[in-house]
PDB file of C-alpha atoms and ligand atoms in Angstrom:
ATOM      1  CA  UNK A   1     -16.167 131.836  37.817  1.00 71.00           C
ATOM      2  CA  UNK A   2     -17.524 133.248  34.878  1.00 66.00           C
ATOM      3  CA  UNK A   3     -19.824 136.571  36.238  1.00 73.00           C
ATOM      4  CA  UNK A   4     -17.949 137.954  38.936  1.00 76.00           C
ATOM      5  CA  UNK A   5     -19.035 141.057  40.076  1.00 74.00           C
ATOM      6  CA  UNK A   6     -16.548 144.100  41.450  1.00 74.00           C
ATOM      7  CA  UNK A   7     -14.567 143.593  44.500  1.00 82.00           C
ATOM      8  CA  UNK A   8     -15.470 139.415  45.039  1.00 93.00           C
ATOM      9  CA  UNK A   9     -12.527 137.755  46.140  1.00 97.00           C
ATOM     10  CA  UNK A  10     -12.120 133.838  45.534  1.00 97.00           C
ATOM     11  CA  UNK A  11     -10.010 131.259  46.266  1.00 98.00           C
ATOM     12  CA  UNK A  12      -8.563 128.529  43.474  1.00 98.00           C
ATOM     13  CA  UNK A  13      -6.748 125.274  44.186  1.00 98.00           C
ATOM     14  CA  UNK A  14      -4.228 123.497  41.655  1.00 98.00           C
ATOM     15  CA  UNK A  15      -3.210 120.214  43.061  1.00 98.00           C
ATOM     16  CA  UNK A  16      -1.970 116.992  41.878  1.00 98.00           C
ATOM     17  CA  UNK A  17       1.433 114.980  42.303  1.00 98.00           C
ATOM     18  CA  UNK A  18       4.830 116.229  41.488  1.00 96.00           C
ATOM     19  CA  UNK A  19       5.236 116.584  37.602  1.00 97.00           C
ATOM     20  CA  UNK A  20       1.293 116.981  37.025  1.00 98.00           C
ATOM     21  CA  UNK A  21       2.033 120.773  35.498  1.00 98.00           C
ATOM     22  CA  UNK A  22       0.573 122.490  38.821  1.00 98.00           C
ATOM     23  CA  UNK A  23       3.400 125.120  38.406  1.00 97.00           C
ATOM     24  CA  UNK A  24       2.498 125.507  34.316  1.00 98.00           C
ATOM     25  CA  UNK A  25      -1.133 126.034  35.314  1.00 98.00           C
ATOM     26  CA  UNK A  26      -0.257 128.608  38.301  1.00 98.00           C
ATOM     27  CA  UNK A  27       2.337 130.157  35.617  1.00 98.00           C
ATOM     28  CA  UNK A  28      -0.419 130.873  32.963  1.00 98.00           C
ATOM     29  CA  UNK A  29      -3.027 132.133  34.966  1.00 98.00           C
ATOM     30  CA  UNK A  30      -0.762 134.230  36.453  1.00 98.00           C
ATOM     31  CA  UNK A  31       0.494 135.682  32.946  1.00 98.00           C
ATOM     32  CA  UNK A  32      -3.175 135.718  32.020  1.00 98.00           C
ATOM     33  CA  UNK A  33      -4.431 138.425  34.509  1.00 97.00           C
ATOM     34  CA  UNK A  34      -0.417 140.144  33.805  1.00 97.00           C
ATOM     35  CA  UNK A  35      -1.441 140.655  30.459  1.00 97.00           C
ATOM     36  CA  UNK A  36      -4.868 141.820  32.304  1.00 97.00           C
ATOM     37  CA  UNK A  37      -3.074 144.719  33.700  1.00 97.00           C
ATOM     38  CA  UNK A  38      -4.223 142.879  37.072  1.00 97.00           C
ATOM     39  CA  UNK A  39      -1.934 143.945  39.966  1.00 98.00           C
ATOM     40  CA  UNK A  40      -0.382 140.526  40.295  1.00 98.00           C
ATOM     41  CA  UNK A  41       1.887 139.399  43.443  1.00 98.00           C
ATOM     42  CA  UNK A  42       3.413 135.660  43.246  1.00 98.00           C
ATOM     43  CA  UNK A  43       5.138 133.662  46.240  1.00 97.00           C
ATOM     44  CA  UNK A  44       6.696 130.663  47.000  1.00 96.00           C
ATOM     45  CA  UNK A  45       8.558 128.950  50.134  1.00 95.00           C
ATOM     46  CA  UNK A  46      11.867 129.637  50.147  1.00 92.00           C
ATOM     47  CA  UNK A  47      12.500 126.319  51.460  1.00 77.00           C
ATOM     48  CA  UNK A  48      11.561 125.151  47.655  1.00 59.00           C
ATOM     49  CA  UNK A  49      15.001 127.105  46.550  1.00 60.00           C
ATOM     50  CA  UNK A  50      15.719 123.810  43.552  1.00 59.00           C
ATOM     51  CA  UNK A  51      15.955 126.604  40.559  1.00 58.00           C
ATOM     52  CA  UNK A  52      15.580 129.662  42.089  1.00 63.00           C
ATOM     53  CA  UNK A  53      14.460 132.103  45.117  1.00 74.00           C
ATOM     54  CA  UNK A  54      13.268 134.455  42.469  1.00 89.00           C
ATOM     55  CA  UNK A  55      11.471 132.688  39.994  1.00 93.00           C
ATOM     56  CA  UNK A  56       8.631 130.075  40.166  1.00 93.00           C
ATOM     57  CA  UNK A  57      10.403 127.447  37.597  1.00 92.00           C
ATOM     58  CA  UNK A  58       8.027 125.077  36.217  1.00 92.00           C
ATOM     59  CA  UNK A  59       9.991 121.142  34.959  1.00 92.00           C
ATOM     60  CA  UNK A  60       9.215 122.111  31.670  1.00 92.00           C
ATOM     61  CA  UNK A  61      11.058 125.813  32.269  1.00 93.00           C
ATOM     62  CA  UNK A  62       8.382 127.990  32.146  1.00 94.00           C
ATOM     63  CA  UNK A  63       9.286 130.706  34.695  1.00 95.00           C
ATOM     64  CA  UNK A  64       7.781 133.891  36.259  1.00 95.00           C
ATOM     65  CA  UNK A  65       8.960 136.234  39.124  1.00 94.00           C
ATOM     66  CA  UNK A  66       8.012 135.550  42.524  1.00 96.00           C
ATOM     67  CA  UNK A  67       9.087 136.411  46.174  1.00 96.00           C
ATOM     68  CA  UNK A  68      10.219 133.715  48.487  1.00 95.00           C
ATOM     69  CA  UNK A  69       8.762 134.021  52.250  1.00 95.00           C
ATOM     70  CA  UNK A  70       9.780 132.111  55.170  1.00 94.00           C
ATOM     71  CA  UNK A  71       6.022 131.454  56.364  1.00 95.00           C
ATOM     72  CA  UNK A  72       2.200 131.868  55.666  1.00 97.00           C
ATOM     73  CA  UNK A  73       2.655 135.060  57.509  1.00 97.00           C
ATOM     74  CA  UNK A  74       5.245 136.356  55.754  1.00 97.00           C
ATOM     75  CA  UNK A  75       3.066 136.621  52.697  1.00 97.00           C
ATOM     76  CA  UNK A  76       0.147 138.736  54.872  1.00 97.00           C
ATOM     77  CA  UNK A  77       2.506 140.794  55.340  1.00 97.00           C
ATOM     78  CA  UNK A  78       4.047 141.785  51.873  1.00 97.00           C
ATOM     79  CA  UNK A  79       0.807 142.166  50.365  1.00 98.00           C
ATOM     80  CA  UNK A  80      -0.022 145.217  49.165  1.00 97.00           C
ATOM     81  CA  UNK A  81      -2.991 146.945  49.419  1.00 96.00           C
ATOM     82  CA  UNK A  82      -3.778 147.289  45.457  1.00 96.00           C
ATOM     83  CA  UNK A  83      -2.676 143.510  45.020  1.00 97.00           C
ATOM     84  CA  UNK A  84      -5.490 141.695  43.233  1.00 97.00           C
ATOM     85  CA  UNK A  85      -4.238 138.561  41.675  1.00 98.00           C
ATOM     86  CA  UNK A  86      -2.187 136.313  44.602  1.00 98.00           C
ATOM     87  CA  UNK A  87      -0.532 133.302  43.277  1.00 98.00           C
ATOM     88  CA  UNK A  88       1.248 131.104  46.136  1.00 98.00           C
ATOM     89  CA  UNK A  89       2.958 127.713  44.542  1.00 97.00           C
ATOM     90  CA  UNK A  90       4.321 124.506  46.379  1.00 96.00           C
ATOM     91  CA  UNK A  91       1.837 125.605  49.032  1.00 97.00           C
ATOM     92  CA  UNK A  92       1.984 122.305  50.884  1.00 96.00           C
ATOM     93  CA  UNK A  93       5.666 123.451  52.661  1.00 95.00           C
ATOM     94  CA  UNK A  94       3.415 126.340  54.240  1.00 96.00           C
ATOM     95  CA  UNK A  95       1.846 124.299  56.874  1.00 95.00           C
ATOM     96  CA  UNK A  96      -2.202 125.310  58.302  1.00 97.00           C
ATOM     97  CA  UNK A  97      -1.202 128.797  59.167  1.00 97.00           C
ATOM     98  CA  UNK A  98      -2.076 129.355  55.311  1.00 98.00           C
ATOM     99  CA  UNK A  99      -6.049 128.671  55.592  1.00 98.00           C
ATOM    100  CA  UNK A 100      -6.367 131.529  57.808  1.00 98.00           C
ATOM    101  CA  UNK A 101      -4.166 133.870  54.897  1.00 98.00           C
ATOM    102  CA  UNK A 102      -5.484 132.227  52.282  1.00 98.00           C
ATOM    103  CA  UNK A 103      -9.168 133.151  53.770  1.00 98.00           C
ATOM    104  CA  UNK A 104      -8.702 136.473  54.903  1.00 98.00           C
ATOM    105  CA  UNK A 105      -7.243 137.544  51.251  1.00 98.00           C
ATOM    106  CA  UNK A 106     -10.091 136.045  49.384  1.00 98.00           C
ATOM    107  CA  UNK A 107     -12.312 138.152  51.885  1.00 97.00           C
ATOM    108  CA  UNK A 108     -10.578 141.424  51.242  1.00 97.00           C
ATOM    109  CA  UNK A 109     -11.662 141.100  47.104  1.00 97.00           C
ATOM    110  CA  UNK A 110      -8.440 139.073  45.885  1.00 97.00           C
ATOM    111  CA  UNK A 111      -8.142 136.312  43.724  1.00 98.00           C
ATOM    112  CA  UNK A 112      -6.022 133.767  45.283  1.00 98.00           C
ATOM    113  CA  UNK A 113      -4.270 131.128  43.347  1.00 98.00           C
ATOM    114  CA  UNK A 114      -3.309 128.431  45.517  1.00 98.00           C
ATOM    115  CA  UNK A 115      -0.628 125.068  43.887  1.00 98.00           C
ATOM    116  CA  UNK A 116       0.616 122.061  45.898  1.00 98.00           C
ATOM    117  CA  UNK A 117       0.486 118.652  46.071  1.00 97.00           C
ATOM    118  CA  UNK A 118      -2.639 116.864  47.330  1.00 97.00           C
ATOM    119  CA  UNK A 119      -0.784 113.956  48.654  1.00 97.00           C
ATOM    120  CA  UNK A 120       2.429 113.101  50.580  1.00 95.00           C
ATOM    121  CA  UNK A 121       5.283 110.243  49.576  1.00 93.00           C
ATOM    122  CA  UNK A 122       3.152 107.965  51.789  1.00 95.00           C
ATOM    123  CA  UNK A 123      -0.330 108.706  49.583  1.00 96.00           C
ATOM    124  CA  UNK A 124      -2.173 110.567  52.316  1.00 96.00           C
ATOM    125  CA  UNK A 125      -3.411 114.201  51.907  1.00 97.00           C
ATOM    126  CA  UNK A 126      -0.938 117.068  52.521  1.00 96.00           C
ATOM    127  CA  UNK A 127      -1.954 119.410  55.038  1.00 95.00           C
ATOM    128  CA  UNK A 128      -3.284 122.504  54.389  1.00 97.00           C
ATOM    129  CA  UNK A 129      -4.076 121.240  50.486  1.00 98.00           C
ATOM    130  CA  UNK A 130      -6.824 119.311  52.027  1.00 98.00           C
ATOM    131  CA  UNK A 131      -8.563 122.331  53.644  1.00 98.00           C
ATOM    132  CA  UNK A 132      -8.180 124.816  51.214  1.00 98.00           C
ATOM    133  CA  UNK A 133      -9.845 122.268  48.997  1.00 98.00           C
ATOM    134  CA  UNK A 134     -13.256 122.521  50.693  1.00 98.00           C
ATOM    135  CA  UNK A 135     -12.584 126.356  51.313  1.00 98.00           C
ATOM    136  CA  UNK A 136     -12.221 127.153  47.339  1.00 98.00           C
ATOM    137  CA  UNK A 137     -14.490 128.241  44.831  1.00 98.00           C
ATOM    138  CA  UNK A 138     -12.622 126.527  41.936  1.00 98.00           C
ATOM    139  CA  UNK A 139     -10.798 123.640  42.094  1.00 98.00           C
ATOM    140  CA  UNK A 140      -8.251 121.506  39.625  1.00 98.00           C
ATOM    141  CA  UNK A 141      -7.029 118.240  40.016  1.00 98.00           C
ATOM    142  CA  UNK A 142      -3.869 117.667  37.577  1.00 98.00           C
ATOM    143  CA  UNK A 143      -2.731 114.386  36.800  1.00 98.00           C
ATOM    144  CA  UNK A 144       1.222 113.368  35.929  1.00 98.00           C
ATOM    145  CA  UNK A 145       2.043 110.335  33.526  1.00 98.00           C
ATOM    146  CA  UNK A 146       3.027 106.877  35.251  1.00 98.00           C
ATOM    147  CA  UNK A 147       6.879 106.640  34.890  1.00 97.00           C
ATOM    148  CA  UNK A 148       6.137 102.696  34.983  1.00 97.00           C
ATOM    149  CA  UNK A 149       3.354 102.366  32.248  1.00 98.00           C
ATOM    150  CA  UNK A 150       2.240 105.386  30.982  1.00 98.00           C
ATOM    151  CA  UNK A 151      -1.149 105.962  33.015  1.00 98.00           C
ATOM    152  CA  UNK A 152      -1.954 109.055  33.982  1.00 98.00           C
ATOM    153  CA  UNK A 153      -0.821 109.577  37.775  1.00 98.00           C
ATOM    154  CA  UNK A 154      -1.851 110.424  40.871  1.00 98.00           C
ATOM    155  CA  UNK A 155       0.870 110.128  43.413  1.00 97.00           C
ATOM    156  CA  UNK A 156       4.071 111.014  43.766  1.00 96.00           C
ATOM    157  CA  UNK A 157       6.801 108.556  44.175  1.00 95.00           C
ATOM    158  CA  UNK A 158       9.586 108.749  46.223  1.00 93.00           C
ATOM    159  CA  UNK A 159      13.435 106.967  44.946  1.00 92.00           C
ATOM    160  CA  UNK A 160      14.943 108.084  47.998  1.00 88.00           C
ATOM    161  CA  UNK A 161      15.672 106.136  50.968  1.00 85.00           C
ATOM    162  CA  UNK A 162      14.168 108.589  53.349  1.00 84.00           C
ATOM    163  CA  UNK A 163      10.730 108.939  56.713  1.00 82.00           C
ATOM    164  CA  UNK A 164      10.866 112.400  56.341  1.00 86.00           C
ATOM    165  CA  UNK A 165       7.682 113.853  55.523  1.00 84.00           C
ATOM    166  CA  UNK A 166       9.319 116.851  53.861  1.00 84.00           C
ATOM    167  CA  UNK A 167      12.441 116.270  50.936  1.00 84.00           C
ATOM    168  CA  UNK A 168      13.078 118.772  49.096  1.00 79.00           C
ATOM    169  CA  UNK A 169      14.034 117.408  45.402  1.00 72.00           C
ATOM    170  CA  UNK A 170      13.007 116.603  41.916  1.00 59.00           C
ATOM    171  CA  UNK A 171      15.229 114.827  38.898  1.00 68.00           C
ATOM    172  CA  UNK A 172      15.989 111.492  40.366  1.00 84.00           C
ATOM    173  CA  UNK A 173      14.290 111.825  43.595  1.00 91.00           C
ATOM    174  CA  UNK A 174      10.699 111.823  42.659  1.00 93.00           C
ATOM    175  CA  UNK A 175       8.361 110.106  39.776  1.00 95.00           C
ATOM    176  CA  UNK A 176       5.028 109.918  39.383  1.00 97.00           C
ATOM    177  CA  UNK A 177       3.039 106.622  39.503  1.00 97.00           C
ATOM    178  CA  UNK A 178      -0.294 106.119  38.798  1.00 98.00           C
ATOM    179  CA  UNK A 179      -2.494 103.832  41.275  1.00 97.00           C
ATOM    180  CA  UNK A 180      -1.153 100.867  40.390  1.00 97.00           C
ATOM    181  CA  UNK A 181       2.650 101.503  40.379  1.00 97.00           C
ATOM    182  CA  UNK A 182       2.470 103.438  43.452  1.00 97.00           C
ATOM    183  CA  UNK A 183       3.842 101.724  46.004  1.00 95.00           C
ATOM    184  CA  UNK A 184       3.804 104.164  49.495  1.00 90.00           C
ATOM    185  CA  UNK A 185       7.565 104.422  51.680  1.00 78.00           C
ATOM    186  CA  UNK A 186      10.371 103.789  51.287  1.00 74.00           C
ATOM    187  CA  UNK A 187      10.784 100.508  48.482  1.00 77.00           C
ATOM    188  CA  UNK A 188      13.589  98.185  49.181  1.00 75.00           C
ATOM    189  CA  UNK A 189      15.107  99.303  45.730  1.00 76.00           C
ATOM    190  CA  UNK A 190      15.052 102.792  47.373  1.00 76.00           C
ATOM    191  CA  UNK A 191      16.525 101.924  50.044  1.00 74.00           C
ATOM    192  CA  UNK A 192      19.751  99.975  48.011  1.00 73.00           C
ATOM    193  CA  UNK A 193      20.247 102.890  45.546  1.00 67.00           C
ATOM    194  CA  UNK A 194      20.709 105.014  48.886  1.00 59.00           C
ATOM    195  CA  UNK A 195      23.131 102.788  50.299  1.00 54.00           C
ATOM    196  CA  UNK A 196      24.771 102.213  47.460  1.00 53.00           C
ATOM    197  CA  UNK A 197      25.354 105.967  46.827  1.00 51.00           C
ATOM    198  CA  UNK A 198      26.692 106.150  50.325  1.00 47.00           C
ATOM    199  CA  UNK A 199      28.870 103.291  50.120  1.00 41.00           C
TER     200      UNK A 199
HETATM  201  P1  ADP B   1       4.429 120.347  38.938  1.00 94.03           P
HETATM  202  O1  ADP B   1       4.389 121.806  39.340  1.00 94.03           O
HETATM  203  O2  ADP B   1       3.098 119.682  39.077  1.00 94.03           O
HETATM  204  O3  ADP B   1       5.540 119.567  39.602  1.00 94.03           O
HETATM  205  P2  ADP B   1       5.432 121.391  36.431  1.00 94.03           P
HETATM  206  O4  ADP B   1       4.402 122.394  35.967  1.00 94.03           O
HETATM  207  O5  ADP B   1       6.661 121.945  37.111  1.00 94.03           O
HETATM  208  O6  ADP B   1       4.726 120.293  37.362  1.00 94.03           O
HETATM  209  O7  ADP B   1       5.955 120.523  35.211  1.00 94.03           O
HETATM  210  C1  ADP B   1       5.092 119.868  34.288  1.00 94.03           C
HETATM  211  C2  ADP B   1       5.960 119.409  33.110  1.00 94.03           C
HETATM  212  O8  ADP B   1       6.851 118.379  33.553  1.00 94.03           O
HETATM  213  C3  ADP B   1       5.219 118.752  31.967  1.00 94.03           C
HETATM  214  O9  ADP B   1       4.672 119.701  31.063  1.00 94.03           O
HETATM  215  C4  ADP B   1       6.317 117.950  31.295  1.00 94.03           C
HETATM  216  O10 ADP B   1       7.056 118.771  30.422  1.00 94.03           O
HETATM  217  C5  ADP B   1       7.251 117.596  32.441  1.00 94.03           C
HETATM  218  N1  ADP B   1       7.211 116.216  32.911  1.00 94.03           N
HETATM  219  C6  ADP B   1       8.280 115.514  33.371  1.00 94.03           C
HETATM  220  N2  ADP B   1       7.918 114.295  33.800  1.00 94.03           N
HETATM  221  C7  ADP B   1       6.590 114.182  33.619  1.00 94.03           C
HETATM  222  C8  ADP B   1       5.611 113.158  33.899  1.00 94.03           C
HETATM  223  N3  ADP B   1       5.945 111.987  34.433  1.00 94.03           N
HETATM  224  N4  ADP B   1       4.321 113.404  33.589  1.00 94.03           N
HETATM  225  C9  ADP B   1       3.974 114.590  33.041  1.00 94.03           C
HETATM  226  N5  ADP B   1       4.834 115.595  32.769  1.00 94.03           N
HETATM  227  C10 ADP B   1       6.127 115.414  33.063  1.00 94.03           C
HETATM  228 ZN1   ZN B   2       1.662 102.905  36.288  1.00 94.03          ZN
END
């Protein structure tokens, strides 16, 4: 995006698995266009409330203010009209309702900074990442490190005994694995630390 002429809006996608520094990306570019004097306006689910419902909290504690909305809709309508720089993290709890957001922002002039993970616990794209892939202008793909043997790492795995497509969680819940290590649902070890938590 390097000539951009007045009043272009655009869309950029940060995705990778958990740990991959999709919040540390979101979190610079954000301070970047702050220090811009950009009118900047940052959300995240407030289902995602691990740290904070205030504060986008990166693992490695970088942190910047942000407003926690119950829906893709809910952003559309705190926007304000002088906004310029939008950044929405873990957008992958915000279901498909954020395309159509997410599209009609970009189309208004604003830049739109869009993180979430690419992939589910099970490997398989994570609606609406997927779509607001092919809908961006600029698109990056961060990779974790393999908790297992040091590769970088694509997918997220999950130490939980759990189907649900949606856990919220992080230290001890999550890793990342690269291709190799990955190994998609719930492992048998999962499954045994969970009952033996229980028990
Ligand atoms: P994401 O938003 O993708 O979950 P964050 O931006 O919150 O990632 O955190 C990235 C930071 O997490 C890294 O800079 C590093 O300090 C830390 N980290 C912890 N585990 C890992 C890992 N397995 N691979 C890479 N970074 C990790
Ligand atoms: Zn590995």
């Amino acid at each position: 995006m390097d000539i951009v002429k007045a009043n272009m809006g655009w869309i950029e996608v940060v995705c990778g698995p958990m740990f991959s520094g999709k919040s540390e990306e979101l979190i610079r570019r954000l301070r970047r266009a702050e220090i811009a004097r950009q009118r900047v306006q940052i959300f995240k689910p407030s289902l995602d409330d691990r740290y904070s419902n205030s504060e986008i909290v990166s693992h490695s504690q970088l942190r910047i203010d942000s407003q926690a909305v119950e829906s893709a809709a809910d952003i559309m309508q705190r926007i304000e009209a002088r906004t310029e720089v939008i950044g929405i993290d873990e957008a992958n709890f915000l279901g498909n309702g954020l395309v159509e957001v997410v599209t009609r922002l970009a189309d208004l002039g604003k830049r739109v900074i869009v993180a979430g993970l690419d992939t589910d616990y099970l490997g398989r794209p994570f609606d609406p990442i997927p779509t607001l892939l092919a809908l961006a202008e600029q698109i990056t793909k961060t990779l974790a490190i393999c908790m297992r043997c040091g590769n970088p790492a694509k997918f997220t795995q999950r130490l939980i005994a759990s189907d649900d497509l949606i856990v919220v969680g992080a230290g001890g819940m999550y890793e990342a694995r690269c291709r190799r290590c990955f190994e998609a649902g719930v492992t048998p070890e999962a499954r045994q630390k969970t009952v033996s938590t229980e028990a």
